[in-house]
Amino acid sequence: GLPADGEELPILRQFAGAHSHEFRQMQFVVRNEAALARVQLLDVPTDFKTEMLLVVMLGRRSSDQYFPSIDRVWRDGGVIRVAISVRQPAQNAPVEFASPYCMAVVPRCDLNVADFDPEPPVRQRSWEQSPPPTDRL
């Protein structure tokens, strides 16, 4: 069933890392295994019958001290809204190229998610060019 209008969707699990190896900023929803296979960031155990993944990628940044996080997910009329915050690096943080991301598992809901693509983009290039990330919170 759909959450009631205004109702929050609990964030069941959240993961973050510094290296998505994606150079552009993106936000998308993952609702099935086939879509998850296109992401290949972290092995996030997700039961797509009851759960979905929200993915936020900041794109290429000049510091690995950016930390995106999904703070709140709620129904607003006919859409799901997501509140995202990004902790910024300190002024004197060393330059260290990174592509920070975070992923949140929430209860599955088939409403559109505002400002999120309904599925991951199809790759123009192979992810295999770089080793998979090993960093996780």
JSON list of C-alpha atoms in Angstrom, two decimals:
[
{"chain": "A", "resi": 1, "resn": "GLY", "atom": "CA", "xyz": [0.00, 0.00, 0.00]},
{"chain": "A", "resi": 2, "resn": "LEU", "atom": "CA", "xyz": [1.02, 3.59, -0.51]},
{"chain": "A", "resi": 3, "resn": "PRO", "atom": "CA", "xyz": [2.18, 5.68, 2.41]},
{"chain": "A", "resi": 4, "resn": "ALA", "atom": "CA", "xyz": [-0.37, 8.29, 3.49]},
{"chain": "A", "resi": 5, "resn": "ASP", "atom": "CA", "xyz": [0.15, 11.84, 2.25]},
{"chain": "A", "resi": 6, "resn": "GLY", "atom": "CA", "xyz": [2.83, 13.46, 4.42]},
{"chain": "A", "resi": 7, "resn": "GLU", "atom": "CA", "xyz": [3.92, 10.10, 5.83]},
{"chain": "A", "resi": 8, "resn": "GLU", "atom": "CA", "xyz": [7.63, 9.42, 6.14]},
{"chain": "A", "resi": 9, "resn": "LEU", "atom": "CA", "xyz": [9.23, 6.37, 4.59]},
{"chain": "A", "resi": 10, "resn": "PRO", "atom": "CA", "xyz": [11.76, 5.03, 7.07]},
{"chain": "A", "resi": 11, "resn": "ILE", "atom": "CA", "xyz": [15.36, 4.89, 5.90]},
{"chain": "A", "resi": 12, "resn": "LEU", "atom": "CA", "xyz": [16.12, 1.24, 6.57]},
{"chain": "A", "resi": 13, "resn": "ARG", "atom": "CA", "xyz": [19.83, 1.25, 5.74]},
{"chain": "A", "resi": 14, "resn": "GLN", "atom": "CA", "xyz": [22.22, 3.83, 4.34]},
{"chain": "A", "resi": 15, "resn": "PHE", "atom": "CA", "xyz": [25.64, 3.44, 2.77]},
{"chain": "A", "resi": 16, "resn": "ALA", "atom": "CA", "xyz": [28.11, 6.03, 1.50]},
{"chain": "A", "resi": 17, "resn": "GLY", "atom": "CA", "xyz": [31.46, 6.16, -0.20]},
{"chain": "A", "resi": 18, "resn": "ALA", "atom": "CA", "xyz": [33.95, 8.54, -1.77]},
{"chain": "A", "resi": 19, "resn": "HIS", "atom": "CA", "xyz": [34.35, 6.94, -5.19]},
{"chain": "A", "resi": 20, "resn": "SER", "atom": "CA", "xyz": [31.41, 6.26, -7.47]},
{"chain": "A", "resi": 21, "resn": "HIS", "atom": "CA", "xyz": [33.72, 6.82, -10.47]},
{"chain": "A", "resi": 22, "resn": "GLU", "atom": "CA", "xyz": [30.93, 8.92, -11.95]},
{"chain": "A", "resi": 23, "resn": "PHE", "atom": "CA", "xyz": [31.91, 12.35, -13.19]},
{"chain": "A", "resi": 24, "resn": "ARG", "atom": "CA", "xyz": [28.42, 13.80, -13.41]},
{"chain": "A", "resi": 25, "resn": "GLN", "atom": "CA", "xyz": [25.90, 14.49, -10.71]},
{"chain": "A", "resi": 26, "resn": "MET", "atom": "CA", "xyz": [22.92, 12.10, -10.67]},
{"chain": "A", "resi": 27, "resn": "GLN", "atom": "CA", "xyz": [20.04, 10.98, -8.51]},
{"chain": "A", "resi": 28, "resn": "PHE", "atom": "CA", "xyz": [18.07, 7.89, -9.37]},
{"chain": "A", "resi": 29, "resn": "VAL", "atom": "CA", "xyz": [15.90, 5.10, -8.01]},
{"chain": "A", "resi": 30, "resn": "VAL", "atom": "CA", "xyz": [16.73, 1.39, -8.23]},
{"chain": "A", "resi": 31, "resn": "ARG", "atom": "CA", "xyz": [13.65, -0.84, -8.13]},
{"chain": "A", "resi": 32, "resn": "ASN", "atom": "CA", "xyz": [14.93, -4.18, -9.45]},
{"chain": "A", "resi": 33, "resn": "GLU", "atom": "CA", "xyz": [17.98, -6.43, -9.75]},
{"chain": "A", "resi": 34, "resn": "ALA", "atom": "CA", "xyz": [18.54, -5.56, -13.42]},
{"chain": "A", "resi": 35, "resn": "ALA", "atom": "CA", "xyz": [18.79, -1.87, -12.56]},
{"chain": "A", "resi": 36, "resn": "LEU", "atom": "CA", "xyz": [21.03, -2.61, -9.59]},
{"chain": "A", "resi": 37, "resn": "ALA", "atom": "CA", "xyz": [23.38, -4.57, -11.85]},
{"chain": "A", "resi": 38, "resn": "ARG", "atom": "CA", "xyz": [23.91, -1.37, -13.86]},
{"chain": "A", "resi": 39, "resn": "VAL", "atom": "CA", "xyz": [25.07, 0.49, -10.75]},
{"chain": "A", "resi": 40, "resn": "GLN", "atom": "CA", "xyz": [27.74, -1.83, -9.35]},
{"chain": "A", "resi": 41, "resn": "LEU", "atom": "CA", "xyz": [28.75, 0.44, -6.51]},
{"chain": "A", "resi": 42, "resn": "LEU", "atom": "CA", "xyz": [28.34, -1.59, -3.38]},
{"chain": "A", "resi": 43, "resn": "ASP", "atom": "CA", "xyz": [26.68, -4.86, -2.79]},
{"chain": "A", "resi": 44, "resn": "VAL", "atom": "CA", "xyz": [23.62, -3.54, -1.01]},
{"chain": "A", "resi": 45, "resn": "PRO", "atom": "CA", "xyz": [21.34, -6.44, -0.13]},
{"chain": "A", "resi": 46, "resn": "THR", "atom": "CA", "xyz": [17.89, -5.25, -1.17]},
{"chain": "A", "resi": 47, "resn": "ASP", "atom": "CA", "xyz": [14.65, -7.18, -1.31]},
{"chain": "A", "resi": 48, "resn": "PHE", "atom": "CA", "xyz": [13.01, -5.47, -4.28]},
{"chain": "A", "resi": 49, "resn": "LYS", "atom": "CA", "xyz": [9.64, -6.99, -3.45]},
{"chain": "A", "resi": 50, "resn": "THR", "atom": "CA", "xyz": [9.45, -4.73, -0.40]},
{"chain": "A", "resi": 51, "resn": "GLU", "atom": "CA", "xyz": [12.35, -2.27, -0.77]},
{"chain": "A", "resi": 52, "resn": "MET", "atom": "CA", "xyz": [13.91, 0.16, -3.22]},
{"chain": "A", "resi": 53, "resn": "LEU", "atom": "CA", "xyz": [17.19, 2.05, -3.34]},
{"chain": "A", "resi": 54, "resn": "LEU", "atom": "CA", "xyz": [17.69, 5.80, -3.62]},
{"chain": "A", "resi": 55, "resn": "VAL", "atom": "CA", "xyz": [21.10, 6.73, -5.02]},
{"chain": "A", "resi": 56, "resn": "VAL", "atom": "CA", "xyz": [22.71, 10.18, -4.90]},
{"chain": "A", "resi": 57, "resn": "MET", "atom": "CA", "xyz": [25.98, 10.82, -6.75]},
{"chain": "A", "resi": 58, "resn": "LEU", "atom": "CA", "xyz": [27.70, 14.18, -6.43]},
{"chain": "A", "resi": 59, "resn": "GLY", "atom": "CA", "xyz": [29.84, 13.76, -9.54]},
{"chain": "A", "resi": 60, "resn": "ARG", "atom": "CA", "xyz": [33.51, 14.68, -9.64]},
{"chain": "A", "resi": 61, "resn": "ARG", "atom": "CA", "xyz": [34.68, 16.76, -6.69]},
{"chain": "A", "resi": 62, "resn": "SER", "atom": "CA", "xyz": [38.11, 18.04, -5.72]},
{"chain": "A", "resi": 63, "resn": "SER", "atom": "CA", "xyz": [37.92, 16.61, -2.22]},
{"chain": "A", "resi": 64, "resn": "ASP", "atom": "CA", "xyz": [37.06, 13.25, -0.72]},
{"chain": "A", "resi": 65, "resn": "GLN", "atom": "CA", "xyz": [35.62, 15.11, 2.28]},
{"chain": "A", "resi": 66, "resn": "TYR", "atom": "CA", "xyz": [32.18, 15.72, 0.76]},
{"chain": "A", "resi": 67, "resn": "PHE", "atom": "CA", "xyz": [29.65, 13.49, 2.50]},
{"chain": "A", "resi": 68, "resn": "PRO", "atom": "CA", "xyz": [26.18, 13.33, 0.98]},
{"chain": "A", "resi": 69, "resn": "SER", "atom": "CA", "xyz": [23.41, 11.88, 3.06]},
{"chain": "A", "resi": 70, "resn": "ILE", "atom": "CA", "xyz": [19.73, 11.15, 2.58]},
{"chain": "A", "resi": 71, "resn": "ASP", "atom": "CA", "xyz": [18.08, 12.65, 5.63]},
{"chain": "A", "resi": 72, "resn": "ARG", "atom": "CA", "xyz": [14.35, 12.20, 5.07]},
{"chain": "A", "resi": 73, "resn": "VAL", "atom": "CA", "xyz": [11.99, 10.53, 2.62]},
{"chain": "A", "resi": 74, "resn": "TRP", "atom": "CA", "xyz": [8.27, 11.30, 2.61]},
{"chain": "A", "resi": 75, "resn": "ARG", "atom": "CA", "xyz": [5.14, 11.31, 0.47]},
{"chain": "A", "resi": 76, "resn": "ASP", "atom": "CA", "xyz": [4.00, 14.72, -0.74]},
{"chain": "A", "resi": 77, "resn": "GLY", "atom": "CA", "xyz": [0.77, 14.31, -2.68]},
{"chain": "A", "resi": 78, "resn": "GLY", "atom": "CA", "xyz": [1.50, 12.26, -5.78]},
{"chain": "A", "resi": 79, "resn": "VAL", "atom": "CA", "xyz": [5.27, 12.09, -5.36]},
{"chain": "A", "resi": 80, "resn": "ILE", "atom": "CA", "xyz": [7.93, 10.95, -2.96]},
{"chain": "A", "resi": 81, "resn": "ARG", "atom": "CA", "xyz": [10.30, 13.70, -1.82]},
{"chain": "A", "resi": 82, "resn": "VAL", "atom": "CA", "xyz": [13.84, 13.21, -0.58]},
{"chain": "A", "resi": 83, "resn": "ALA", "atom": "CA", "xyz": [15.78, 15.62, 1.63]},
{"chain": "A", "resi": 84, "resn": "ILE", "atom": "CA", "xyz": [19.51, 15.44, 0.94]},
{"chain": "A", "resi": 85, "resn": "SER", "atom": "CA", "xyz": [22.32, 17.19, 2.76]},
{"chain": "A", "resi": 86, "resn": "VAL", "atom": "CA", "xyz": [25.99, 17.36, 1.89]},
{"chain": "A", "resi": 87, "resn": "ARG", "atom": "CA", "xyz": [28.65, 17.91, 4.51]},
{"chain": "A", "resi": 88, "resn": "GLN", "atom": "CA", "xyz": [31.31, 20.13, 2.97]},
{"chain": "A", "resi": 89, "resn": "PRO", "atom": "CA", "xyz": [35.06, 19.70, 3.36]},
{"chain": "A", "resi": 90, "resn": "ALA", "atom": "CA", "xyz": [37.05, 21.96, 5.63]},
{"chain": "A", "resi": 91, "resn": "GLN", "atom": "CA", "xyz": [38.51, 25.09, 4.01]},
{"chain": "A", "resi": 92, "resn": "ASN", "atom": "CA", "xyz": [42.03, 23.64, 4.13]},
{"chain": "A", "resi": 93, "resn": "ALA", "atom": "CA", "xyz": [41.12, 20.11, 3.04]},
{"chain": "A", "resi": 94, "resn": "PRO", "atom": "CA", "xyz": [43.74, 18.67, 0.67]},
{"chain": "A", "resi": 95, "resn": "VAL", "atom": "CA", "xyz": [42.77, 18.30, -2.97]},
{"chain": "A", "resi": 96, "resn": "GLU", "atom": "CA", "xyz": [41.88, 14.66, -3.49]},
{"chain": "A", "resi": 97, "resn": "PHE", "atom": "CA", "xyz": [39.66, 13.95, -6.47]},
{"chain": "A", "resi": 98, "resn": "ALA", "atom": "CA", "xyz": [36.63, 11.92, -5.54]},
{"chain": "A", "resi": 99, "resn": "SER", "atom": "CA", "xyz": [33.09, 11.17, -6.66]},
{"chain": "A", "resi": 100, "resn": "PRO", "atom": "CA", "xyz": [31.11, 10.87, -3.44]},
{"chain": "A", "resi": 101, "resn": "TYR", "atom": "CA", "xyz": [27.80, 9.05, -3.27]},
{"chain": "A", "resi": 102, "resn": "CYS", "atom": "CA", "xyz": [25.24, 7.67, -0.87]},
{"chain": "A", "resi": 103, "resn": "MET", "atom": "CA", "xyz": [22.54, 5.05, -1.17]},
{"chain": "A", "resi": 104, "resn": "ALA", "atom": "CA", "xyz": [19.51, 4.55, 1.06]},
{"chain": "A", "resi": 105, "resn": "VAL", "atom": "CA", "xyz": [17.23, 1.53, 1.24]},
{"chain": "A", "resi": 106, "resn": "VAL", "atom": "CA", "xyz": [13.60, 2.53, 1.87]},
{"chain": "A", "resi": 107, "resn": "PRO", "atom": "CA", "xyz": [10.29, 0.67, 1.67]},
{"chain": "A", "resi": 108, "resn": "ARG", "atom": "CA", "xyz": [9.23, 0.14, -1.92]},
{"chain": "A", "resi": 109, "resn": "CYS", "atom": "CA", "xyz": [6.79, 2.69, -3.29]},
{"chain": "A", "resi": 110, "resn": "ASP", "atom": "CA", "xyz": [5.80, 2.98, -6.92]},
{"chain": "A", "resi": 111, "resn": "LEU", "atom": "CA", "xyz": [5.17, 6.74, -6.84]},
{"chain": "A", "resi": 112, "resn": "ASN", "atom": "CA", "xyz": [7.65, 8.88, -8.74]},
{"chain": "A", "resi": 113, "resn": "VAL", "atom": "CA", "xyz": [10.49, 10.26, -6.65]},
{"chain": "A", "resi": 114, "resn": "ALA", "atom": "CA", "xyz": [10.80, 14.02, -7.20]},
{"chain": "A", "resi": 115, "resn": "ASP", "atom": "CA", "xyz": [14.14, 15.09, -8.77]},
{"chain": "A", "resi": 116, "resn": "PHE", "atom": "CA", "xyz": [15.22, 11.45, -9.13]},
{"chain": "A", "resi": 117, "resn": "ASP", "atom": "CA", "xyz": [15.43, 9.56, -12.39]},
{"chain": "A", "resi": 118, "resn": "PRO", "atom": "CA", "xyz": [13.15, 6.49, -12.30]},
{"chain": "A", "resi": 119, "resn": "GLU", "atom": "CA", "xyz": [16.10, 4.19, -12.97]},
{"chain": "A", "resi": 120, "resn": "PRO", "atom": "CA", "xyz": [19.90, 4.32, -13.33]},
{"chain": "A", "resi": 121, "resn": "PRO", "atom": "CA", "xyz": [21.24, 5.77, -16.57]},
{"chain": "A", "resi": 122, "resn": "VAL", "atom": "CA", "xyz": [22.40, 3.30, -19.17]},
{"chain": "A", "resi": 123, "resn": "ARG", "atom": "CA", "xyz": [26.18, 3.38, -19.22]},
{"chain": "A", "resi": 124, "resn": "GLN", "atom": "CA", "xyz": [27.98, 5.10, -22.03]},
{"chain": "A", "resi": 125, "resn": "ARG", "atom": "CA", "xyz": [31.17, 3.51, -20.84]},
{"chain": "A", "resi": 126, "resn": "SER", "atom": "CA", "xyz": [32.08, 0.46, -18.90]},
{"chain": "A", "resi": 127, "resn": "TRP", "atom": "CA", "xyz": [32.41, 0.66, -15.14]},
{"chain": "A", "resi": 128, "resn": "GLU", "atom": "CA", "xyz": [35.09, -1.98, -15.32]},
{"chain": "A", "resi": 129, "resn": "GLN", "atom": "CA", "xyz": [37.73, 0.63, -16.14]},
{"chain": "A", "resi": 130, "resn": "SER", "atom": "CA", "xyz": [38.25, 1.30, -12.48]},
{"chain": "A", "resi": 131, "resn": "PRO", "atom": "CA", "xyz": [38.39, -1.01, -9.49]},
{"chain": "A", "resi": 132, "resn": "PRO", "atom": "CA", "xyz": [35.21, -1.21, -7.44]},
{"chain": "A", "resi": 133, "resn": "PRO", "atom": "CA", "xyz": [35.12, 1.01, -4.38]},
{"chain": "A", "resi": 134, "resn": "THR", "atom": "CA", "xyz": [36.14, -0.57, -1.11]},
{"chain": "A", "resi": 135, "resn": "ASP", "atom": "CA", "xyz": [35.20, 2.31, 1.14]},
{"chain": "A", "resi": 136, "resn": "ARG", "atom": "CA", "xyz": [32.03, 2.11, 3.16]},
{"chain": "A", "resi": 137, "resn": "LEU", "atom": "CA", "xyz": [30.85, 3.70, 6.35]}
]
